[in-house]
Short mmCIF file of C-alpha atoms in Angstrom, two decimals:
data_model
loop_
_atom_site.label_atom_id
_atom_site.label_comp_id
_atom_site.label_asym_id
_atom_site.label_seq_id
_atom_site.Cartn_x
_atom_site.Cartn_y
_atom_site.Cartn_z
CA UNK L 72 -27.99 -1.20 73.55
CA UNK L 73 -25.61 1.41 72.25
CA UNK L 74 -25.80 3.74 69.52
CA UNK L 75 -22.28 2.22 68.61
CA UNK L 76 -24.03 -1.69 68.93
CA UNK L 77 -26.55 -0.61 66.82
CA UNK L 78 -24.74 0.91 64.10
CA UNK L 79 -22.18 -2.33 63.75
CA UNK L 80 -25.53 -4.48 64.00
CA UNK L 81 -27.21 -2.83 61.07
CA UNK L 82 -23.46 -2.77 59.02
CA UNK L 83 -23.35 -6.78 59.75
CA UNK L 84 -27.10 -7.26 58.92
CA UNK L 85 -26.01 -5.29 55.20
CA UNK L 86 -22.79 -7.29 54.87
CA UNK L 87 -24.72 -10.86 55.40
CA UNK L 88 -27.79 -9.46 52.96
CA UNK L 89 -25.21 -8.40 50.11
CA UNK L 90 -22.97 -11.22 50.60
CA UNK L 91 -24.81 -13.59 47.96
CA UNK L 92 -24.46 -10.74 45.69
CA UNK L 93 -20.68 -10.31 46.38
CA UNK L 94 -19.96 -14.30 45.48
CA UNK L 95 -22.15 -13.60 43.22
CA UNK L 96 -20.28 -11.10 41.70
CA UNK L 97 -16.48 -12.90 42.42
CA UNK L 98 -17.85 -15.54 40.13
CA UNK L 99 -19.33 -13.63 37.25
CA UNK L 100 -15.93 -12.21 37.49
CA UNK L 101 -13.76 -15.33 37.97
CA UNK L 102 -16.05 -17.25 35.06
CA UNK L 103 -15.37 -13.91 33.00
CA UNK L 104 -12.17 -13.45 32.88
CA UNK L 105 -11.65 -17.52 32.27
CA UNK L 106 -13.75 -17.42 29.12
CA UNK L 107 -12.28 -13.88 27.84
CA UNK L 108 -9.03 -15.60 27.71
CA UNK L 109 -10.03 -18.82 26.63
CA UNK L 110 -12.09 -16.70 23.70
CA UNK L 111 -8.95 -15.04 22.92
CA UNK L 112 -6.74 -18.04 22.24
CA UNK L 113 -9.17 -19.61 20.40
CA UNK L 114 -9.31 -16.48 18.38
CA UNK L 115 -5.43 -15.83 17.99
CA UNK L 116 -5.11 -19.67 17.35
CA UNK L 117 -7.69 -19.25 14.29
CA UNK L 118 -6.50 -15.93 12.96
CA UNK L 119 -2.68 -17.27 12.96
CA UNK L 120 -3.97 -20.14 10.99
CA UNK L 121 -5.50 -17.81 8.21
CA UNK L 122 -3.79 -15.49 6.00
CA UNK L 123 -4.54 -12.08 8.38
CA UNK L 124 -1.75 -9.89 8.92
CA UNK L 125 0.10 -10.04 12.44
CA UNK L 126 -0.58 -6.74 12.48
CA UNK L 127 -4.19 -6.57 12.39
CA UNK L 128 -4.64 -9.69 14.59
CA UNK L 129 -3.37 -8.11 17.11
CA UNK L 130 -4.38 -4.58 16.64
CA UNK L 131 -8.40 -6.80 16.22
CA UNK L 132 -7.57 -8.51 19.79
CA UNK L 133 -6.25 -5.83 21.86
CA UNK L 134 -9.70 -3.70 20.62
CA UNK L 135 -11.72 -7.08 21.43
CA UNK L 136 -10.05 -7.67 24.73
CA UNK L 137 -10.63 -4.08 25.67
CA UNK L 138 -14.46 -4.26 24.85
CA UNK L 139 -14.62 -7.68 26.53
CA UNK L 140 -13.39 -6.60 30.04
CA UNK L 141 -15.16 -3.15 29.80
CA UNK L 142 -18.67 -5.69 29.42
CA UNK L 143 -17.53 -7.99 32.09
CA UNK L 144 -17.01 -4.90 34.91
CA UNK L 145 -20.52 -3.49 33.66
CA UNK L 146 -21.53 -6.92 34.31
CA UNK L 147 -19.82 -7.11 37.71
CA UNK L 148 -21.06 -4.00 39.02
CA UNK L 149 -24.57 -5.00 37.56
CA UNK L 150 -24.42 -8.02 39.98
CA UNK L 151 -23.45 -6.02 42.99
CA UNK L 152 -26.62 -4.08 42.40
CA UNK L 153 -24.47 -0.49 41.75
CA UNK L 154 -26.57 1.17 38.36
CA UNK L 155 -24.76 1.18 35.39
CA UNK L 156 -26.11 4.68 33.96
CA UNK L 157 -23.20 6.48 35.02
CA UNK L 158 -20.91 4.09 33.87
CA UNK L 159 -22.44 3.85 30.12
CA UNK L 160 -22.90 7.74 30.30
CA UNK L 161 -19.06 8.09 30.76
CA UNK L 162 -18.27 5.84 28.36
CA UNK L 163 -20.47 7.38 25.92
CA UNK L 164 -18.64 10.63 26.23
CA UNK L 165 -15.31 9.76 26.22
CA UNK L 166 -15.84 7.36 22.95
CA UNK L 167 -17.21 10.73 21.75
CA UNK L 168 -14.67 13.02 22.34
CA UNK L 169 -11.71 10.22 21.69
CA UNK L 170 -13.64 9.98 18.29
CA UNK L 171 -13.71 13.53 17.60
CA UNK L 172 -9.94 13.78 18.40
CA UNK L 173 -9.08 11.15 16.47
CA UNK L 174 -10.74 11.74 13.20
CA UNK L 175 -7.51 11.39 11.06
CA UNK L 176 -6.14 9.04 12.56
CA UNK L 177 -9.56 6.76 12.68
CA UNK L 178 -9.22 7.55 8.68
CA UNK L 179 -6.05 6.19 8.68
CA UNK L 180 -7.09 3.49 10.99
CA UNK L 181 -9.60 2.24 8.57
CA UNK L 182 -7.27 2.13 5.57
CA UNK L 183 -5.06 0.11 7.50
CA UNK L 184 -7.50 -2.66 8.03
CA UNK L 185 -8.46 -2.34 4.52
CA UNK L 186 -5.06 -2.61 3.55
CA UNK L 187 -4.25 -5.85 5.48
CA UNK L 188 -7.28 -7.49 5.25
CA UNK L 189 -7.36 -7.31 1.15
CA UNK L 190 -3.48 -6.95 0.52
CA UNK L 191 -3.22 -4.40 -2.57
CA UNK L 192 0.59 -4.33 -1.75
CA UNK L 193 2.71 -6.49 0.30
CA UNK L 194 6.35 -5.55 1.99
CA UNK L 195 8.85 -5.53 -0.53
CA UNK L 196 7.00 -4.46 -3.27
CA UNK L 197 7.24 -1.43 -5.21
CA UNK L 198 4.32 0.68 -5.39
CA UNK L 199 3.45 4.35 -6.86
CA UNK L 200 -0.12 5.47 -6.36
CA UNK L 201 -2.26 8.32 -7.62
CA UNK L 202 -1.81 11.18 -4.59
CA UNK L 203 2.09 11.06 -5.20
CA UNK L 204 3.46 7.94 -3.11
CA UNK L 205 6.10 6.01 -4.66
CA UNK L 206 8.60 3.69 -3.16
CA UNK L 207 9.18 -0.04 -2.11
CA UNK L 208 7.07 -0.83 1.06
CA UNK L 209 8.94 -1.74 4.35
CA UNK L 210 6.63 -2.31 7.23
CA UNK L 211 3.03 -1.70 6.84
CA UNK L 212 1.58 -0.73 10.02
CA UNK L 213 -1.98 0.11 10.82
CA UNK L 214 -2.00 3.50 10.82
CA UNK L 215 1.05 4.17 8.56
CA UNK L 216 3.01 2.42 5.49
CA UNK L 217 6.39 2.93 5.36
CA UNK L 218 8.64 2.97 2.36
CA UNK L 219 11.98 3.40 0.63
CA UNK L 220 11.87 5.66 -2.13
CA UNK L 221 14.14 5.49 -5.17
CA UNK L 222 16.45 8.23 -3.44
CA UNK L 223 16.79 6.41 -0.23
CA UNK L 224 14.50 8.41 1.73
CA UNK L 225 12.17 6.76 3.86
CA UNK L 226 8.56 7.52 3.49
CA UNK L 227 5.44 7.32 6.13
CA UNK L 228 2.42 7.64 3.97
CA UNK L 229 -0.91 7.72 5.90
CA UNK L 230 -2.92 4.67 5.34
CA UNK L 231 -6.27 6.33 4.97
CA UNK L 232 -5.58 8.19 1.84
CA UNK L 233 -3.27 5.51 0.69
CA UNK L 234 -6.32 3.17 0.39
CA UNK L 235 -8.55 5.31 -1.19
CA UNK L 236 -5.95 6.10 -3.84
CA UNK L 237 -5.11 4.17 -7.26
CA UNK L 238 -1.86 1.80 -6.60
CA UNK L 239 0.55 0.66 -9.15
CA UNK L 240 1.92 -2.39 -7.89
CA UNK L 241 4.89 -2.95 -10.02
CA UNK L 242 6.47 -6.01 -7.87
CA UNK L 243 2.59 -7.89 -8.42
CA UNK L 244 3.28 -9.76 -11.62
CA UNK L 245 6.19 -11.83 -12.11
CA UNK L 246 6.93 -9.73 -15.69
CA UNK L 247 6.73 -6.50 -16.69
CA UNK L 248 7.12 -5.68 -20.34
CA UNK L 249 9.53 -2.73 -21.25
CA UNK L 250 8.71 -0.27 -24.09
CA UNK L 251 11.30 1.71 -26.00
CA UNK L 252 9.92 4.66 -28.21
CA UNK L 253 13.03 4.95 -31.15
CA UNK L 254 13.09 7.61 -33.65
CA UNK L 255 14.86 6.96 -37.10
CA UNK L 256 15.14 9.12 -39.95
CA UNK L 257 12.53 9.44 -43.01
CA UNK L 258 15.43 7.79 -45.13
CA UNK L 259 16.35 5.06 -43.55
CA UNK L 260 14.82 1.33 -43.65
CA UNK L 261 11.78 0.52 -41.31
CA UNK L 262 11.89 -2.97 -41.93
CA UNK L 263 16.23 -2.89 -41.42
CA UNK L 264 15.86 -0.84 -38.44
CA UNK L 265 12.94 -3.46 -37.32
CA UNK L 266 15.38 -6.50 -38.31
CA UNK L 267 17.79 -4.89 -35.92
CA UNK L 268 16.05 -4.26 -33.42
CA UNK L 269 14.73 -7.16 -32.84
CA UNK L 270 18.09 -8.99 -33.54
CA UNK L 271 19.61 -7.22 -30.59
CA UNK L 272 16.91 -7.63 -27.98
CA UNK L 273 16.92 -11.71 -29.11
CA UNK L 274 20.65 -11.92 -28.28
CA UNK L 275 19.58 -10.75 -24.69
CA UNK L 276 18.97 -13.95 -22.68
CA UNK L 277 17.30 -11.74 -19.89
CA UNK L 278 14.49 -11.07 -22.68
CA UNK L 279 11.60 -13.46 -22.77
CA UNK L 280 10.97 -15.59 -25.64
CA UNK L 281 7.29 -15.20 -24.81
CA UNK L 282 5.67 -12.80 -25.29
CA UNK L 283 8.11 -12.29 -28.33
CA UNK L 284 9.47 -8.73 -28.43
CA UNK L 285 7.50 -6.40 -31.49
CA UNK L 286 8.40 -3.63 -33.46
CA UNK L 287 5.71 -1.15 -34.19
CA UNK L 288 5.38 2.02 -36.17
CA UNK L 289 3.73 4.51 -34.05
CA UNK L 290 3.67 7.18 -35.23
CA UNK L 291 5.15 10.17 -38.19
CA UNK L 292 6.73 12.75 -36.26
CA UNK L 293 8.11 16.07 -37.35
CA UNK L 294 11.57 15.20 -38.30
CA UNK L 295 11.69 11.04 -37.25
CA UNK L 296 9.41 8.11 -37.95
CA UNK L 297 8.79 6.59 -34.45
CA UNK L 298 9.28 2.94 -33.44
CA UNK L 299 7.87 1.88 -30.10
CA UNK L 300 9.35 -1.38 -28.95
CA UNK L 301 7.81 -4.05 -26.30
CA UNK L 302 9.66 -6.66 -24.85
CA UNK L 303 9.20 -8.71 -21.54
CA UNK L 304 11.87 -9.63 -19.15
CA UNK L 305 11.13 -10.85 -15.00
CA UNK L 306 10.46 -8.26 -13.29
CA UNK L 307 13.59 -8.50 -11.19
CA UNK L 308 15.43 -7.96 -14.48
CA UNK L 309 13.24 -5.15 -16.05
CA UNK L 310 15.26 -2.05 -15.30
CA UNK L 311 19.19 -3.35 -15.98
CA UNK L 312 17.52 -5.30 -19.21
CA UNK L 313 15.68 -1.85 -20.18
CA UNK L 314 18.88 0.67 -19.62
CA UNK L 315 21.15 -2.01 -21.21
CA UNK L 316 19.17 -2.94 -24.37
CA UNK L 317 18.21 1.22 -24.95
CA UNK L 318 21.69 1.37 -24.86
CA UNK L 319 22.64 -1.63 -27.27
CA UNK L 320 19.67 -0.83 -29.80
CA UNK L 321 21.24 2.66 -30.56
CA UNK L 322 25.15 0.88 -31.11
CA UNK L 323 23.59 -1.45 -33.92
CA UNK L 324 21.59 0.94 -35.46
CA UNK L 325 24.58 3.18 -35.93
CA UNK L 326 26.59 0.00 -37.05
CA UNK L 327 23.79 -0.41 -39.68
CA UNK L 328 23.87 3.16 -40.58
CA UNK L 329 20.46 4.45 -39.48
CA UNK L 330 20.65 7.69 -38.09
CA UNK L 331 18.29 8.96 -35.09
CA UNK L 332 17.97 12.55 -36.49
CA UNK L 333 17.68 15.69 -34.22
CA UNK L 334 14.93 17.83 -34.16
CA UNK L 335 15.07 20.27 -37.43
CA UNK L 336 13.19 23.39 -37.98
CA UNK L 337 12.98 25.52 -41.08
CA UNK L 338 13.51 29.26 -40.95
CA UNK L 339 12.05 31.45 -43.45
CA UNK L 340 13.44 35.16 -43.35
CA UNK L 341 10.93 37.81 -44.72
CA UNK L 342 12.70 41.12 -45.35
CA UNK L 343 10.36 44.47 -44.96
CA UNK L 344 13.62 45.93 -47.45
CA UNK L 345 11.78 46.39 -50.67
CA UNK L 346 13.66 44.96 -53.71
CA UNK L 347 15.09 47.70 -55.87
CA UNK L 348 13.44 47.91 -59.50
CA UNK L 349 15.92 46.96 -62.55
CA UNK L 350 17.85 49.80 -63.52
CA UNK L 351 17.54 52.13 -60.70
CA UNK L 352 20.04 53.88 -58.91
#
């Protein structure tokens, strides 16, 4: 026998040995991939059925899918008899170094899912938070928010410090009460100037009945006695009812004769001329 018969001999021989292991492995990896996607439309199917942003369902799945496949190849190989040290030792490094990379945007990352998962804001509403973001939110993605400020610019504000910070949500309620601070002069009327106040923001149907609108003294100034104002209106309505009725409160008020004064300050002169004595020249 040839050294050629031989050699084709002993590659049969290995074939026929690791052939159990090779169907072996064919069905780990048929059975695997059938119940990773059978997992993952059970999944979708639940999460689309709960109140989970699209978003972050499918951000959750494509992570999931990725760390389902990765197990099923170690699994594969496993079966095959090849050692999986190398393969978890490359893994291990390149999660590391992604992870280093990454830090901000992992930050961010993290926000995101906090900000879908607990909803502090949803699109369309108007928010303003602590580090300086302000603006109605247009898309909220899961590293980034997006926005439209008041100017028309469009914001991007990073999700991680975005969930960290405090958020006014000003769309949240379906009211929002609007305060006017009015100054009126020491002379005139509090209890007039209340009257009309009150009278004028009444005649506005976009004012709520209830709460009822008050009139409170808050405080002596230097040269006014100040009356700060709360009324409610929907808070679709706030800011034409609030520009409108600022507006309308300082027509009757003049109508009624009770002056907003301006600011005032005394001057006392002090002359270093000394006054001549009677009688001198």
């Amino acid at each position: 026998m040839t050294n050629l018969e031989i050699g084709i001999e002993r590659l049969l021989n290995r074939l026929i040995d690791s052939l159990p292991s090779f169907i072996s492995a064919i069905l780990v990896l048929v059975i695997g991939i059938w119940l990773i996607k059978f997992l993952l439309r059970f999944l979708t199917n639940r999460l689309n059925k709960g109140k989970i942003d699209s978003s972050l369902t499918n951000f959750l799945l494509s992570i999931l899918k990725a760390i389902l496949y990765i197990l099923l190849l170690l699994t594969v190989t496993s079966t095959l008899g090849i050692p999986n040290t190398s393969f978890v030792a490359v893994l291990g490094a390149a999660g590391l170094a992604i992870g280093l990379a990454l830090q901000g945007s992992l930050s961010n990352f993290a926000g995101g899912v906090l900000i879908l998962l607990f909803k502090p804001f949803k699109i369309g509403h108007f928010i303003s938070s602590s580090n300086g973001v302000e603006g109605t939110v247009q898309k909220i993605d899961i590293l980034y928010t997006t926005l439209k400020a008041k100017n028309g610019t469009t914001l991007y504000a990073p999700n991680g410090p975005l969930a960290n910070a405090v958020i006014n949500n000003v769309s949240d309620n379906e009211n929002r009460m609007a305060e006017y601070v009015i100054g009126i002069s020491y002379n005139s009327d509090i209890d007039v100037a209340r009257n009309v106040i009150l009278k004028t923001l009444a005649a506005d149907p976009l004012v709520l009945k209830e709460p009822a609108p008050v009139v409170l003294v808050s405080a002596l100034g230097d040269n006014a006695v100040n009356l700060t104002t709360r009324a409610w209106s929907a808070n679709g309505d706030f800011w034409p009812t609030y520009h409108r009725n600022y507006q309308l409160i300082k027509q009757e008020l003049d109508k009624n004769n009770i002056g907003i004064p301006y600011p005032q300050r005394e001057i006392h002169v002090i002359s270093d001329t000394p006054t001549p004595a009677l009688g001198a020249e």
